[in-house]
Amino acid sequence: MPSATVNKHRPSELLSRLASADPEVKVRALRELKNQIIGNRTKKLSFLKLGAIPSVACILADSIDEVTESNSCNSNNTNNILVQSAAALGSFACGFDAGVQAVLDAGAFPSLLRLLANPNEKVVDAGARALRMIYQSKLAPKYDFLQQKNMEFLISLLSSEKENVGGLGASIITHSCATNLEQKALFDAGILRKLDSLLEGGSLSQRDASLESLATIFRNNPEVISKFAGPEIGRPFSSIIDLAKDRHPRTRLLACMCLIVIRNASPHFLQDIGIKTKIIHILLELLDDPGQVGDEAPFAFSILIAQKEDLQKLALEANAIDKLHHHLEKGSLHPRRFEGILLALADMCSKLESCRSKFLSLQVLNLVADALTDYNSGVRTAACVCLKSVTRSIKNLSAGYFMNEIIVIPLVQLFLDPSSSVQVAALGAVSNIVVDLTTRKSVFIQCGGMNQLVQLAKSMESSVRSNALWALKNFVFQADNRLKESVFSELTASLLSNLICDPEPSVQEQALALVRNLVDGCVNLIEFVFAEGGLILEAIGRQLQCASKAEIGIQGMYALCNVASGNEFHKEAVIQQLFTQMDDKNQSFVIKFLQSNDSQLRIATVWTIVNLTCTSSHGAPGRLEKLHNAGITSQLKNMVNDPCVDVKLRVRTVLGQSMAFGDN
């Protein structure tokens, strides 16, 4: 007796039935294909490899042509084929980028668009639903809002009473609107009025899609927000604020995200402390949602409080750190949620010492340390970012909370992580930790941290090189001579000079800052720049001559400033670098720096001149003469009333030293 259970045909047999000439067989095959792949990535991939998507796309295109040629739309079989083929293509595209790409490659996108003009409502709905699935992916085609016919089509979608058609219009906006010009064009075309009306009277799906679209149009565009808040719309933000209290978790999340976008782009809106506090409480409550809403809530919370002390204080009062800690303690978190909670903690601890103290008092640190070894790269990165925020406290660094094996060993192991994003994040955390002014730096050395930093300074990734140098710069800050000598012997003069002349400006800046810290201290340390025939000193001179940004000039001048604090030989070597590459056609970079709008660059340059011309140095008169002949003394005289107090004081010191030697 045959089994009563539904027989699921093998993929190859199912595909052969798609080619059947019998419409009913074809419809059943399409329906079974759709049912097999819904929510099953493995099945989607299997059928994709067998070429199912081009077959379904061909069925869809042929059926549309059949309807067009016969000028008939009453065939149930044809309509069923259209509905089921569109549904199958939508299922392939849902949450599966490889499926989206295959659907696009098969040429199904224009066919799906043609379904929207079909008189049959079920066909239109199936086409719109499939297109919405495609527009959830970054791979979906970019929609050009600046073409009049496209804007008219979009308005027709949003004006439709059909739920999926209106939702498709909103999805297109969310996916494709990226520039201020496009945002303005959408506003001018009355799109925001359409979206606002959907917030008031649309279905749940339409409200959610409209909230996402509004956030996209508002993002970083205060002009559009101001227009939306004007009398033209009516109750501008009240509908969004009301939806933040909706009974559906996803709607509450999307409404909060829309309000956050408005607040970040135009801080003068939504200033009411009650609204800000309410958003914080809603997002913290949404962490309890077991699904995707709970996974995304901490990211929205991070965006809300990032770089905003007032909101971080409100969040602290709302026990945000306690609640985030509570969720971490639960364990077995979805990687997305785990990452989001760690980033939320990072933003909470980015500015306020009170937040860091709360973090440490709850012993969240141990849970973050465990996250450093998580299998997910996003979680590992977030754990490093969290540590970087918490370790911004000099008080806690001095207390020795971080320079220990529990934190340092896994961080150093991440230096070898296959993901460069993880490497950079780990280096960022280490850059703070190694500032530790106590004697515990031996822990970092013993676990191979110093050697690894030197190796990473040779990385092919410029961001890794830059951050490795940043960490080394902080590692040698106010360190003892023995540690500096150890670091320099590992680096070598040739490597340092190459890094100073690196193609990337960020690497140049950090390499110069490292040299600055290495030679800061006793006279013996200054000899580093003269190693291997003075490679480092020459590299500094070359980079200062063609510095591409002020920060490079600042670090380079402070490095020379420290060298110029040494003996006569050192001072003469510096003065030579200041004028080596100058001729009658070339203005000295020193004058350019003294004329800079950046006060820090002017300070660094004047400090260097102070060290070159100090009255206790017997070679000072000769160096003063060189400065005078180069026009630098005249420039200094023009700076006696510099708007920066530090510059003004140092300039007067130099001119005083000049007068002491009888130079007017």
PDB file of C-alpha atoms in Angstrom, residues 285-434:
ATOM      1  CA  GLU A 285      13.896  46.186  26.826  1.00  0.00           C
ATOM      2  CA  LEU A 286      14.239  44.951  23.240  1.00  0.00           C
ATOM      3  CA  LEU A 287      17.389  43.084  24.256  1.00  0.00           C
ATOM      4  CA  ASP A 288      15.015  40.552  25.817  1.00  0.00           C
ATOM      5  CA  ASP A 289      13.498  39.715  22.433  1.00  0.00           C
ATOM      6  CA  PRO A 290      14.697  36.204  21.494  1.00  0.00           C
ATOM      7  CA  GLY A 291      14.825  36.857  17.735  1.00  0.00           C
ATOM      8  CA  GLN A 292      16.408  39.211  15.234  1.00  0.00           C
ATOM      9  CA  VAL A 293      15.048  42.294  17.013  1.00  0.00           C
ATOM     10  CA  GLY A 294      17.037  41.376  20.107  1.00  0.00           C
ATOM     11  CA  ASP A 295      20.115  40.797  17.938  1.00  0.00           C
ATOM     12  CA  GLU A 296      19.866  44.264  16.360  1.00  0.00           C
ATOM     13  CA  ALA A 297      18.811  46.263  19.456  1.00  0.00           C
ATOM     14  CA  PRO A 298      22.344  46.670  20.912  1.00  0.00           C
ATOM     15  CA  PHE A 299      23.619  48.090  17.613  1.00  0.00           C
ATOM     16  CA  ALA A 300      20.861  50.715  17.648  1.00  0.00           C
ATOM     17  CA  PHE A 301      21.724  51.470  21.276  1.00  0.00           C
ATOM     18  CA  SER A 302      25.398  51.975  20.314  1.00  0.00           C
ATOM     19  CA  ILE A 303      24.508  54.385  17.519  1.00  0.00           C
ATOM     20  CA  LEU A 304      22.295  56.312  19.953  1.00  0.00           C
ATOM     21  CA  ILE A 305      24.951  56.877  22.653  1.00  0.00           C
ATOM     22  CA  ALA A 306      28.179  56.942  20.603  1.00  0.00           C
ATOM     23  CA  GLN A 307      30.281  60.035  21.429  1.00  0.00           C
ATOM     24  CA  LYS A 308      27.411  61.577  23.448  1.00  0.00           C
ATOM     25  CA  GLU A 309      28.190  62.019  27.133  1.00  0.00           C
ATOM     26  CA  ASP A 310      24.690  63.241  27.991  1.00  0.00           C
ATOM     27  CA  LEU A 311      23.081  60.089  26.599  1.00  0.00           C
ATOM     28  CA  GLN A 312      25.729  57.872  28.201  1.00  0.00           C
ATOM     29  CA  LYS A 313      24.868  59.424  31.577  1.00  0.00           C
ATOM     30  CA  LEU A 314      21.164  58.779  30.992  1.00  0.00           C
ATOM     31  CA  ALA A 315      21.942  55.191  29.962  1.00  0.00           C
ATOM     32  CA  LEU A 316      24.053  54.683  33.090  1.00  0.00           C
ATOM     33  CA  GLU A 317      21.148  55.923  35.203  1.00  0.00           C
ATOM     34  CA  ALA A 318      18.925  53.439  33.353  1.00  0.00           C
ATOM     35  CA  ASN A 319      21.276  50.620  34.510  1.00  0.00           C
ATOM     36  CA  ALA A 320      22.381  49.938  30.934  1.00  0.00           C
ATOM     37  CA  ILE A 321      25.708  48.393  31.943  1.00  0.00           C
ATOM     38  CA  ASP A 322      23.980  46.086  34.445  1.00  0.00           C
ATOM     39  CA  LYS A 323      21.489  44.952  31.794  1.00  0.00           C
ATOM     40  CA  LEU A 324      24.141  44.412  29.121  1.00  0.00           C
ATOM     41  CA  HIS A 325      26.231  42.483  31.666  1.00  0.00           C
ATOM     42  CA  HIS A 326      23.183  40.361  32.555  1.00  0.00           C
ATOM     43  CA  HIS A 327      22.769  39.317  28.915  1.00  0.00           C
ATOM     44  CA  LEU A 328      26.466  38.455  28.629  1.00  0.00           C
ATOM     45  CA  GLU A 329      26.202  36.251  31.707  1.00  0.00           C
ATOM     46  CA  LYS A 330      23.458  34.207  30.058  1.00  0.00           C
ATOM     47  CA  GLY A 331      25.972  32.790  27.578  1.00  0.00           C
ATOM     48  CA  SER A 332      25.168  30.939  24.315  1.00  0.00           C
ATOM     49  CA  LEU A 333      24.345  34.202  22.574  1.00  0.00           C
ATOM     50  CA  HIS A 334      23.831  34.521  18.833  1.00  0.00           C
ATOM     51  CA  PRO A 335      27.111  35.935  17.438  1.00  0.00           C
ATOM     52  CA  ARG A 336      25.345  39.046  16.126  1.00  0.00           C
ATOM     53  CA  ARG A 337      23.826  39.770  19.544  1.00  0.00           C
ATOM     54  CA  PHE A 338      27.115  38.980  21.333  1.00  0.00           C
ATOM     55  CA  GLU A 339      28.977  41.404  19.062  1.00  0.00           C
ATOM     56  CA  GLY A 340      26.345  44.105  19.515  1.00  0.00           C
ATOM     57  CA  ILE A 341      26.370  43.908  23.320  1.00  0.00           C
ATOM     58  CA  LEU A 342      30.173  44.180  23.406  1.00  0.00           C
ATOM     59  CA  LEU A 343      30.068  47.236  21.114  1.00  0.00           C
ATOM     60  CA  ALA A 344      27.328  48.780  23.263  1.00  0.00           C
ATOM     61  CA  LEU A 345      29.538  48.333  26.335  1.00  0.00           C
ATOM     62  CA  ALA A 346      32.424  49.864  24.378  1.00  0.00           C
ATOM     63  CA  ASP A 347      30.402  52.985  23.616  1.00  0.00           C
ATOM     64  CA  MET A 348      29.152  53.175  27.207  1.00  0.00           C
ATOM     65  CA  CYS A 349      32.754  53.204  28.456  1.00  0.00           C
ATOM     66  CA  SER A 350      34.229  55.441  25.748  1.00  0.00           C
ATOM     67  CA  LYS A 351      34.101  58.738  27.657  1.00  0.00           C
ATOM     68  CA  LEU A 352      32.895  58.579  31.256  1.00  0.00           C
ATOM     69  CA  GLU A 353      35.037  57.343  34.133  1.00  0.00           C
ATOM     70  CA  SER A 354      31.866  56.538  36.064  1.00  0.00           C
ATOM     71  CA  CYS A 355      30.844  54.063  33.339  1.00  0.00           C
ATOM     72  CA  ARG A 356      34.269  52.401  33.371  1.00  0.00           C
ATOM     73  CA  SER A 357      34.128  52.105  37.160  1.00  0.00           C
ATOM     74  CA  LYS A 358      30.704  50.458  36.909  1.00  0.00           C
ATOM     75  CA  PHE A 359      32.019  48.097  34.227  1.00  0.00           C
ATOM     76  CA  LEU A 360      34.921  47.003  36.423  1.00  0.00           C
ATOM     77  CA  SER A 361      32.834  46.728  39.587  1.00  0.00           C
ATOM     78  CA  LEU A 362      30.507  44.225  37.865  1.00  0.00           C
ATOM     79  CA  GLN A 363      33.518  42.154  36.730  1.00  0.00           C
ATOM     80  CA  VAL A 364      32.406  42.369  33.116  1.00  0.00           C
ATOM     81  CA  LEU A 365      36.105  42.355  32.223  1.00  0.00           C
ATOM     82  CA  ASN A 366      36.388  38.574  32.625  1.00  0.00           C
ATOM     83  CA  LEU A 367      33.522  37.970  30.198  1.00  0.00           C
ATOM     84  CA  VAL A 368      35.086  40.334  27.658  1.00  0.00           C
ATOM     85  CA  ALA A 369      38.423  38.550  28.051  1.00  0.00           C
ATOM     86  CA  ASP A 370      36.703  35.229  27.283  1.00  0.00           C
ATOM     87  CA  ALA A 371      35.195  36.788  24.145  1.00  0.00           C
ATOM     88  CA  LEU A 372      38.702  37.399  22.780  1.00  0.00           C
ATOM     89  CA  THR A 373      38.882  33.694  21.926  1.00  0.00           C
ATOM     90  CA  ASP A 374      35.366  33.375  20.471  1.00  0.00           C
ATOM     91  CA  TYR A 375      35.066  31.498  17.160  1.00  0.00           C
ATOM     92  CA  ASN A 376      33.321  34.446  15.488  1.00  0.00           C
ATOM     93  CA  SER A 377      35.619  37.182  14.136  1.00  0.00           C
ATOM     94  CA  GLY A 378      33.005  39.891  14.705  1.00  0.00           C
ATOM     95  CA  VAL A 379      32.799  38.974  18.388  1.00  0.00           C
ATOM     96  CA  ARG A 380      36.599  38.942  18.742  1.00  0.00           C
ATOM     97  CA  THR A 381      36.797  42.370  17.110  1.00  0.00           C
ATOM     98  CA  ALA A 382      34.050  43.776  19.354  1.00  0.00           C
ATOM     99  CA  ALA A 383      35.780  42.416  22.467  1.00  0.00           C
ATOM    100  CA  CYS A 384      38.962  44.262  21.473  1.00  0.00           C
ATOM    101  CA  VAL A 385      37.017  47.479  20.827  1.00  0.00           C
ATOM    102  CA  CYS A 386      35.407  47.136  24.255  1.00  0.00           C
ATOM    103  CA  LEU A 387      38.811  46.718  25.914  1.00  0.00           C
ATOM    104  CA  LYS A 388      40.119  49.752  24.066  1.00  0.00           C
ATOM    105  CA  SER A 389      37.326  51.892  25.539  1.00  0.00           C
ATOM    106  CA  VAL A 390      37.716  50.591  29.088  1.00  0.00           C
ATOM    107  CA  THR A 391      41.503  51.030  29.015  1.00  0.00           C
ATOM    108  CA  ARG A 392      41.289  54.755  28.262  1.00  0.00           C
ATOM    109  CA  SER A 393      41.464  55.328  32.020  1.00  0.00           C
ATOM    110  CA  ILE A 394      44.923  56.270  33.349  1.00  0.00           C
ATOM    111  CA  LYS A 395      43.665  55.510  36.865  1.00  0.00           C
ATOM    112  CA  ASN A 396      42.691  51.945  35.962  1.00  0.00           C
ATOM    113  CA  LEU A 397      45.848  51.409  33.906  1.00  0.00           C
ATOM    114  CA  SER A 398      47.959  52.479  36.871  1.00  0.00           C
ATOM    115  CA  ALA A 399      45.992  50.101  39.094  1.00  0.00           C
ATOM    116  CA  GLY A 400      47.225  47.249  36.874  1.00  0.00           C
ATOM    117  CA  TYR A 401      43.808  45.869  35.942  1.00  0.00           C
ATOM    118  CA  PHE A 402      44.794  45.081  32.359  1.00  0.00           C
ATOM    119  CA  MET A 403      48.520  44.271  32.161  1.00  0.00           C
ATOM    120  CA  ASN A 404      48.044  40.652  33.187  1.00  0.00           C
ATOM    121  CA  GLU A 405      48.090  37.258  31.482  1.00  0.00           C
ATOM    122  CA  ILE A 406      44.279  36.924  31.342  1.00  0.00           C
ATOM    123  CA  ILE A 407      44.059  39.981  29.079  1.00  0.00           C
ATOM    124  CA  VAL A 408      47.466  40.264  27.429  1.00  0.00           C
ATOM    125  CA  ILE A 409      48.021  36.681  26.235  1.00  0.00           C
ATOM    126  CA  PRO A 410      44.792  36.345  24.197  1.00  0.00           C
ATOM    127  CA  LEU A 411      45.294  39.854  22.791  1.00  0.00           C
ATOM    128  CA  VAL A 412      48.806  39.005  21.609  1.00  0.00           C
ATOM    129  CA  GLN A 413      47.485  35.773  20.088  1.00  0.00           C
ATOM    130  CA  LEU A 414      45.052  37.888  18.058  1.00  0.00           C
ATOM    131  CA  PHE A 415      48.036  39.586  16.404  1.00  0.00           C
ATOM    132  CA  LEU A 416      48.174  36.425  14.280  1.00  0.00           C
ATOM    133  CA  ASP A 417      44.438  36.319  13.588  1.00  0.00           C
ATOM    134  CA  PRO A 418      43.555  35.583   9.927  1.00  0.00           C
ATOM    135  CA  SER A 419      41.260  38.640   9.915  1.00  0.00           C
ATOM    136  CA  SER A 420      43.050  41.979   9.532  1.00  0.00           C
ATOM    137  CA  SER A 421      40.048  43.679  11.197  1.00  0.00           C
ATOM    138  CA  VAL A 422      40.653  41.595  14.320  1.00  0.00           C
ATOM    139  CA  GLN A 423      44.377  42.368  14.181  1.00  0.00           C
ATOM    140  CA  VAL A 424      43.744  46.120  13.982  1.00  0.00           C
ATOM    141  CA  ALA A 425      41.216  45.975  16.839  1.00  0.00           C
ATOM    142  CA  ALA A 426      43.626  43.971  19.013  1.00  0.00           C
ATOM    143  CA  LEU A 427      46.393  46.470  18.293  1.00  0.00           C
ATOM    144  CA  GLY A 428      44.045  49.289  19.281  1.00  0.00           C
ATOM    145  CA  ALA A 429      43.400  47.700  22.664  1.00  0.00           C
ATOM    146  CA  VAL A 430      47.085  46.935  23.193  1.00  0.00           C
ATOM    147  CA  SER A 431      48.006  50.530  22.304  1.00  0.00           C
ATOM    148  CA  ASN A 432      46.176  51.643  25.433  1.00  0.00           C
ATOM    149  CA  ILE A 433      47.241  48.809  27.706  1.00  0.00           C
ATOM    150  CA  VAL A 434      50.982  49.213  27.056  1.00  0.00           C
TER     151      VAL A 434
END
